[in-house]
XYZ file of N, CA, C and O in Angstrom:
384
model
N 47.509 -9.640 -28.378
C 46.391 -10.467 -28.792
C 46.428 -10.713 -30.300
O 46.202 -11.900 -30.534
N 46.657 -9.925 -31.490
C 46.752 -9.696 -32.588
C 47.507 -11.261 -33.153
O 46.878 -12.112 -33.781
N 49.026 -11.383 -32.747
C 49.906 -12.278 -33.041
C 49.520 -13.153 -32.701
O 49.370 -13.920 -33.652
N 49.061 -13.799 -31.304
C 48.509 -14.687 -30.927
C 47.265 -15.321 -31.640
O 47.126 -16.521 -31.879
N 46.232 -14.140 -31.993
C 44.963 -14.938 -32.895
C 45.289 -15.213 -34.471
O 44.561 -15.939 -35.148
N 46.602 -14.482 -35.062
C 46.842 -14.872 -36.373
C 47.106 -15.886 -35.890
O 46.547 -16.758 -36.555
N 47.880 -16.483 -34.758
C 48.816 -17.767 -34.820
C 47.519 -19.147 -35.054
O 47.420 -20.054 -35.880
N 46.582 -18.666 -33.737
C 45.466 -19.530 -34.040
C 45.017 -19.830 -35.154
O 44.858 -21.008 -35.472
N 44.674 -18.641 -36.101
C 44.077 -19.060 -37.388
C 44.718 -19.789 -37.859
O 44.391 -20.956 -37.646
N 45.921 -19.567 -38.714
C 46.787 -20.256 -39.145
C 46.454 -22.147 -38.418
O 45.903 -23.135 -38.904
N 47.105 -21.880 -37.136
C 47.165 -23.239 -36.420
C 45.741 -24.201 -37.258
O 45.817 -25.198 -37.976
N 44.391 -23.335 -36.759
C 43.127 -23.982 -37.111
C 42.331 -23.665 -38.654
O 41.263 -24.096 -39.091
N 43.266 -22.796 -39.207
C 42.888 -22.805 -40.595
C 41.866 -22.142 -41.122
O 41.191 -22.472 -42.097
N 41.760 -21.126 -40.401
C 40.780 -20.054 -39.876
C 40.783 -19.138 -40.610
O 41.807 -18.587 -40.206
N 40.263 -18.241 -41.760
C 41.119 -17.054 -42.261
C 40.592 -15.719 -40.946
O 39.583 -15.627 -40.247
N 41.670 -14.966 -41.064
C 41.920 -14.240 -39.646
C 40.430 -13.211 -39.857
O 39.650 -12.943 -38.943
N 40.319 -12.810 -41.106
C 39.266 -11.742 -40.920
C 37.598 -12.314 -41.015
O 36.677 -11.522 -41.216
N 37.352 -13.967 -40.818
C 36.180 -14.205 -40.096
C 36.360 -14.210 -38.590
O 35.403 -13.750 -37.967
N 37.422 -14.648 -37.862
C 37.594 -14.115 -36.580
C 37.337 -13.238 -35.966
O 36.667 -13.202 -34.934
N 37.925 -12.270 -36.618
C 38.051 -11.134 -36.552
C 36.468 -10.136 -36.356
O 36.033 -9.517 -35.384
N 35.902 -10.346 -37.794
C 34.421 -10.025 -37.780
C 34.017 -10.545 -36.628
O 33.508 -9.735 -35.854
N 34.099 -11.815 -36.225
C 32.901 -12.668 -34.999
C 33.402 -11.921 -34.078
O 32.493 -11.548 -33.335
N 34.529 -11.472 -33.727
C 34.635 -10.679 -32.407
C 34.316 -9.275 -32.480
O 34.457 -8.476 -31.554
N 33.905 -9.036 -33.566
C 33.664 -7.269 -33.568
C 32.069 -7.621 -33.381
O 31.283 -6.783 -32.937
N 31.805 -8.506 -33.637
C 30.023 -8.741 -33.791
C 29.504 -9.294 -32.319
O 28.597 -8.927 -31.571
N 30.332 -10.175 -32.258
C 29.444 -10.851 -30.405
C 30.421 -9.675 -29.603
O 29.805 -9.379 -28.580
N 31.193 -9.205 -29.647
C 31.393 -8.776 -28.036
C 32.342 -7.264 -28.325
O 33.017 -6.728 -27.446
N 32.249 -6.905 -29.319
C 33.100 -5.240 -30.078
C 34.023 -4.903 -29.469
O 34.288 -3.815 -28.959
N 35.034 -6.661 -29.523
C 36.198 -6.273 -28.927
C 36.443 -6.104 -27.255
O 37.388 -5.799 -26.528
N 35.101 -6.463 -27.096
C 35.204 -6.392 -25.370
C 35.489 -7.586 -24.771
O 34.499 -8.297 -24.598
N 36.858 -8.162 -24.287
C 36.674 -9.391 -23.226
C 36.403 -9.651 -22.233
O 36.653 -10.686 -21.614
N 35.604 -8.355 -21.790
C 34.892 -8.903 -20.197
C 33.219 -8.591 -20.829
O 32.316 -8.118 -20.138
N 33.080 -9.022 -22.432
C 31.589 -8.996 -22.567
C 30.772 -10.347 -22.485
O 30.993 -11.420 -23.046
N 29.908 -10.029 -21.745
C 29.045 -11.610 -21.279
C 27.052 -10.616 -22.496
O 26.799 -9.495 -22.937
N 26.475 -11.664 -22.463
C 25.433 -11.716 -23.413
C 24.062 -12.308 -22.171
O 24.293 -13.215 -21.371
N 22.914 -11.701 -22.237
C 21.570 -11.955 -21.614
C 21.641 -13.392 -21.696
O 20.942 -13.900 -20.819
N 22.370 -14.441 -22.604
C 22.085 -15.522 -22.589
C 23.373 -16.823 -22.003
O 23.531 -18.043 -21.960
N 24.001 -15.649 -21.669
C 25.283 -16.298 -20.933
C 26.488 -16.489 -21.807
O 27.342 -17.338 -21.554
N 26.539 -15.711 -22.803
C 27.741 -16.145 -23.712
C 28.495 -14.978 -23.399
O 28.048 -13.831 -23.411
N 30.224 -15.486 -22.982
C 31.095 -14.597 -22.446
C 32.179 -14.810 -23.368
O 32.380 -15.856 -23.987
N 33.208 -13.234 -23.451
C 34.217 -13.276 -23.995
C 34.180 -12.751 -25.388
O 33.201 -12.703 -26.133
N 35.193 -12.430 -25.581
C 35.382 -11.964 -26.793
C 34.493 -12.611 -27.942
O 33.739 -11.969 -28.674
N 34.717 -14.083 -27.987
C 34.068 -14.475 -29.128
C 32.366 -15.297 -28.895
O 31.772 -16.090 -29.626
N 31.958 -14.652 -27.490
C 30.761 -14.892 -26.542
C 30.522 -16.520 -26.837
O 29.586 -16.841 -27.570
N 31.218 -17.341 -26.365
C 31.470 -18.766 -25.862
C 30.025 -19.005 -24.587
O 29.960 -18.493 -23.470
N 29.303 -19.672 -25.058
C 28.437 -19.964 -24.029
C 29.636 -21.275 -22.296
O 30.810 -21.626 -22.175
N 29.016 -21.370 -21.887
C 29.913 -22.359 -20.866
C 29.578 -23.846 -21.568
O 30.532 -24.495 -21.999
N 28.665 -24.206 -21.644
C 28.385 -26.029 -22.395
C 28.992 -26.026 -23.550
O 29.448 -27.109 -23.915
N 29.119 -25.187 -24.180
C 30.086 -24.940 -25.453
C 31.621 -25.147 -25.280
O 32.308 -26.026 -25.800
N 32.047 -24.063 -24.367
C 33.351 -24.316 -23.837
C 34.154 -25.563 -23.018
O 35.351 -25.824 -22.903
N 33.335 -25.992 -22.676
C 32.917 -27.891 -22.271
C 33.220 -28.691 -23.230
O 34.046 -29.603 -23.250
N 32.683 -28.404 -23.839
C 32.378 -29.491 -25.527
C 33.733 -29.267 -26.064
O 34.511 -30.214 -26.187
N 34.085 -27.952 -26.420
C 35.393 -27.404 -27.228
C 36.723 -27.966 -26.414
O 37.589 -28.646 -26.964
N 36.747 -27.633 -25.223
C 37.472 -27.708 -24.840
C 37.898 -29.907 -24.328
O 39.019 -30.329 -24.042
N 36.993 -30.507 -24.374
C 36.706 -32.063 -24.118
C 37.387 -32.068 -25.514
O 38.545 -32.483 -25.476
N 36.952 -31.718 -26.681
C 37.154 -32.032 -28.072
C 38.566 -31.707 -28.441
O 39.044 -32.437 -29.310
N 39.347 -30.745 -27.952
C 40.825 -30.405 -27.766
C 41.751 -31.603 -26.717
O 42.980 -31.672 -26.725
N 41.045 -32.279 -26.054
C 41.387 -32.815 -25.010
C 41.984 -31.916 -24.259
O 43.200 -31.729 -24.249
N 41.316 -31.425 -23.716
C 41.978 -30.373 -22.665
C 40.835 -30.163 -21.682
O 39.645 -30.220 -21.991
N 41.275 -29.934 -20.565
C 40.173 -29.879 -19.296
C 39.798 -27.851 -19.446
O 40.581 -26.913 -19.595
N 38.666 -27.879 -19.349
C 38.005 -26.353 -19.823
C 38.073 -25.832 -18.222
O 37.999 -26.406 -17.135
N 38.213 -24.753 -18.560
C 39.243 -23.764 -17.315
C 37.724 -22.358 -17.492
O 37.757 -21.507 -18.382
N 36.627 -22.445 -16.501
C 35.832 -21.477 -16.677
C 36.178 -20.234 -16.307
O 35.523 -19.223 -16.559
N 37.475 -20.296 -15.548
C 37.698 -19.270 -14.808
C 38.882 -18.021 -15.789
O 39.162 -16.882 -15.416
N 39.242 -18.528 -16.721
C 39.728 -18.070 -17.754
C 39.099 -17.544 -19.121
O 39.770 -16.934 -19.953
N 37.771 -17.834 -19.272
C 36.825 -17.361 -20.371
C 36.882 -15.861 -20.531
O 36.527 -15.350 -21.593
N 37.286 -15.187 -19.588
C 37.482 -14.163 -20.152
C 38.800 -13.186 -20.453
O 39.010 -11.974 -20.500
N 39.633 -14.526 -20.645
C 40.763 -14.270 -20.569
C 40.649 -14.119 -22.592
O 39.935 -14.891 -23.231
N 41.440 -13.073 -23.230
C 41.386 -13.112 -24.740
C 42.327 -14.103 -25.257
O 42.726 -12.986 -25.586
N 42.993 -14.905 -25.616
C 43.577 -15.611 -25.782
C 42.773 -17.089 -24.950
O 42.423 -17.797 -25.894
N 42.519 -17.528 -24.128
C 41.818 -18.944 -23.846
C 40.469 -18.492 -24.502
O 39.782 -19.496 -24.693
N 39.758 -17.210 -24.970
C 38.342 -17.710 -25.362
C 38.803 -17.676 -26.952
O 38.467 -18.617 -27.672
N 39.595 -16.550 -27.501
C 40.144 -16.587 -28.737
C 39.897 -18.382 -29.812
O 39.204 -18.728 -30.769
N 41.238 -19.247 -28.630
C 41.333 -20.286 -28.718
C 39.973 -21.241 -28.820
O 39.741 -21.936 -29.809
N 39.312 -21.188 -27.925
C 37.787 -21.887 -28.094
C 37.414 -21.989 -29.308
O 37.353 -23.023 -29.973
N 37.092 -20.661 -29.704
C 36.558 -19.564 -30.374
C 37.102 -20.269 -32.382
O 36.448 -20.629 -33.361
N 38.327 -20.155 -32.122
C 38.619 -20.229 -33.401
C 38.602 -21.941 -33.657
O 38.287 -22.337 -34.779
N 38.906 -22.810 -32.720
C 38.580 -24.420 -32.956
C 36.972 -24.450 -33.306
O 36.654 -25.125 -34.285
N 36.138 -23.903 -32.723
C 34.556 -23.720 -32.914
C 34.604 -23.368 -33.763
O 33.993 -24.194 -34.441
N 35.102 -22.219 -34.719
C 34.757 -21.692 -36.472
C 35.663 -22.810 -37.914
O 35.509 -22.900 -39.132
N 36.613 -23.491 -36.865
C 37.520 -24.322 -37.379
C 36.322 -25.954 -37.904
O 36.115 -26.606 -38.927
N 35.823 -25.954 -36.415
C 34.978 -27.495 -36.668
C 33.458 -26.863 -37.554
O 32.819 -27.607 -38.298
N 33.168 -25.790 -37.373
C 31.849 -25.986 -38.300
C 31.896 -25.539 -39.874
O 31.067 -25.639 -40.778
N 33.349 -24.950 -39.808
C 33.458 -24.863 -41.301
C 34.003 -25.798 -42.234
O 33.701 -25.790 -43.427
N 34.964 -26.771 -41.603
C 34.536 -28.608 -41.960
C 33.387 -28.903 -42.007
O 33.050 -29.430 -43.067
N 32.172 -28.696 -40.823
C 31.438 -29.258 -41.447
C 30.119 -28.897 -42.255
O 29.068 -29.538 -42.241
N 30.443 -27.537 -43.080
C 29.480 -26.830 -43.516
C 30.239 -26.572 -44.907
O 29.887 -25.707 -45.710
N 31.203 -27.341 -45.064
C 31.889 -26.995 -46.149
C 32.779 -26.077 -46.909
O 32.980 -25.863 -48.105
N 33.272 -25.578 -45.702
C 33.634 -24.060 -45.707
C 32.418 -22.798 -45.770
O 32.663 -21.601 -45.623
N 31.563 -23.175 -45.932
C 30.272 -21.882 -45.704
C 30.623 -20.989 -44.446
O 30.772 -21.461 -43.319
N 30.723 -19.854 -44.712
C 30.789 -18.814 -43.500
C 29.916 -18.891 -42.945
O 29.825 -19.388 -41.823
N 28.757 -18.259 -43.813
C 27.554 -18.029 -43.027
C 26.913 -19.179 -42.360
O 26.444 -19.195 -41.222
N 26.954 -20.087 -43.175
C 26.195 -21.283 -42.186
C 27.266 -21.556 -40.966
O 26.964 -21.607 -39.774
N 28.112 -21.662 -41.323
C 29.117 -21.570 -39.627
C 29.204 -20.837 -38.972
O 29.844 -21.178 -37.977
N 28.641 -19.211 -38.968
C 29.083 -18.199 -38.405
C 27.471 -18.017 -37.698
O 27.242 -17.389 -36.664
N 26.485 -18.708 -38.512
C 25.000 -18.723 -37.698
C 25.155 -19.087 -36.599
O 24.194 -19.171 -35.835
Protein backbone atom coordinates (compact mmCIF):
# COMPACT_ATOMS: atom_id res chain seq x y z
CA UNK A 1 0.00 0.00 0.00
CA UNK A 2 2.87 2.43 0.99
CA UNK A 3 4.43 2.50 -2.80
CA UNK A 4 1.28 2.56 -4.32
CA UNK A 5 -0.08 5.80 -2.28
CA UNK A 6 3.41 7.61 -2.74
CA UNK A 7 2.79 6.80 -6.44
CA UNK A 8 -0.67 8.50 -6.15
CA UNK A 9 0.59 11.51 -4.51
CA UNK A 10 3.14 12.17 -6.72
CA UNK A 11 0.65 11.21 -9.78
CA UNK A 12 -2.01 13.91 -8.06
CA UNK A 13 0.39 16.19 -6.45
CA UNK A 14 -0.54 15.37 -3.13
CA UNK A 15 2.25 15.72 -0.51
CA UNK A 16 2.21 12.09 0.97
CA UNK A 17 2.04 13.17 4.68
CA UNK A 18 -1.52 15.03 4.24
CA UNK A 19 -2.66 11.63 3.01
CA UNK A 20 -1.29 10.07 5.20
CA UNK A 21 -2.67 12.18 8.30
CA UNK A 22 -6.40 11.89 6.56
CA UNK A 23 -6.07 8.22 6.85
CA UNK A 24 -4.81 8.04 10.35
CA UNK A 25 -7.75 10.52 11.19
CA UNK A 26 -11.00 9.10 9.28
CA UNK A 27 -10.36 5.46 9.55
CA UNK A 28 -6.63 4.70 11.82
CA UNK A 29 -5.54 2.86 9.09
CA UNK A 30 -8.48 0.62 9.01
CA UNK A 31 -9.85 -0.38 5.42
CA UNK A 32 -12.79 -2.13 6.36
CA UNK A 33 -13.67 1.24 8.46
CA UNK A 34 -17.19 2.56 7.53
CA UNK A 35 -18.44 5.90 9.75
CA UNK A 36 -22.34 6.36 11.42
CA UNK A 37 -22.66 8.47 8.35
CA UNK A 38 -21.72 6.08 5.70
CA UNK A 39 -18.23 7.05 4.88
CA UNK A 40 -16.11 3.86 4.12
CA UNK A 41 -12.49 3.06 3.71
CA UNK A 42 -9.48 4.11 4.55
CA UNK A 43 -9.86 7.62 3.56
CA UNK A 44 -13.92 7.31 4.66
CA UNK A 45 -15.24 8.18 0.99
CA UNK A 46 -18.92 8.67 1.41
CA UNK A 47 -20.70 6.62 -1.84
CA UNK A 48 -22.15 10.12 -3.78
CA UNK A 49 -18.68 11.23 -3.37
CA UNK A 50 -17.17 8.23 -4.90
CA UNK A 51 -19.72 8.80 -7.83
CA UNK A 52 -18.67 12.27 -8.36
CA UNK A 53 -14.76 11.29 -8.06
CA UNK A 54 -14.88 8.64 -9.81
CA UNK A 55 -17.43 10.36 -13.07
CA UNK A 56 -14.67 13.20 -12.71
CA UNK A 57 -11.70 10.58 -13.44
CA UNK A 58 -13.87 9.26 -16.14
CA UNK A 59 -14.03 6.10 -14.81
CA UNK A 60 -17.19 4.10 -13.90
CA UNK A 61 -17.12 3.92 -9.73
CA UNK A 62 -16.87 0.27 -8.66
CA UNK A 63 -18.83 0.31 -5.00
CA UNK A 64 -17.88 -2.96 -4.49
CA UNK A 65 -14.21 -2.14 -4.19
CA UNK A 66 -14.37 0.89 -1.62
CA UNK A 67 -12.90 -1.00 0.61
CA UNK A 68 -10.38 -2.12 -1.23
CA UNK A 69 -6.95 0.31 -0.01
CA UNK A 70 -5.68 1.23 -3.11
CA UNK A 71 -9.30 2.01 -5.16
CA UNK A 72 -10.35 4.21 -2.01
CA UNK A 73 -6.61 5.51 -1.58
CA UNK A 74 -7.12 6.59 -5.28
CA UNK A 75 -10.56 8.43 -4.73
CA UNK A 76 -9.18 9.72 -1.81
CA UNK A 77 -6.11 11.42 -3.04
CA UNK A 78 -7.92 12.95 -6.53
CA UNK A 79 -10.51 14.43 -3.74
CA UNK A 80 -7.44 16.19 -1.66
CA UNK A 81 -5.90 16.81 -5.21
CA UNK A 82 -9.25 18.82 -6.51
CA UNK A 83 -9.89 20.83 -3.31
CA UNK A 84 -6.51 21.92 -2.83
CA UNK A 85 -6.70 23.60 -6.40
CA UNK A 86 -9.42 24.90 -5.30
CA UNK A 87 -8.64 26.31 -1.92
CA UNK A 88 -5.39 27.33 -3.00
CA UNK A 89 -3.38 24.89 -1.62
CA UNK A 90 -4.95 25.45 2.03
CA UNK A 91 -4.85 22.15 3.93
CA UNK A 92 -7.12 22.90 6.29
CA UNK A 93 -9.76 24.31 4.25
CA UNK A 94 -9.40 21.13 2.02
CA UNK A 95 -8.96 18.71 4.63
CA UNK A 96 -12.45 20.24 6.35
Amino acid sequence: MTQYTLNLCSQYGVDSSVIFSVMYHESHFNAGATSGSGAQGLMQIMPETGEWIAWRQGKEYDESRIFEPDYNIDLGCWLLSFLLEKYNGDVELAAA
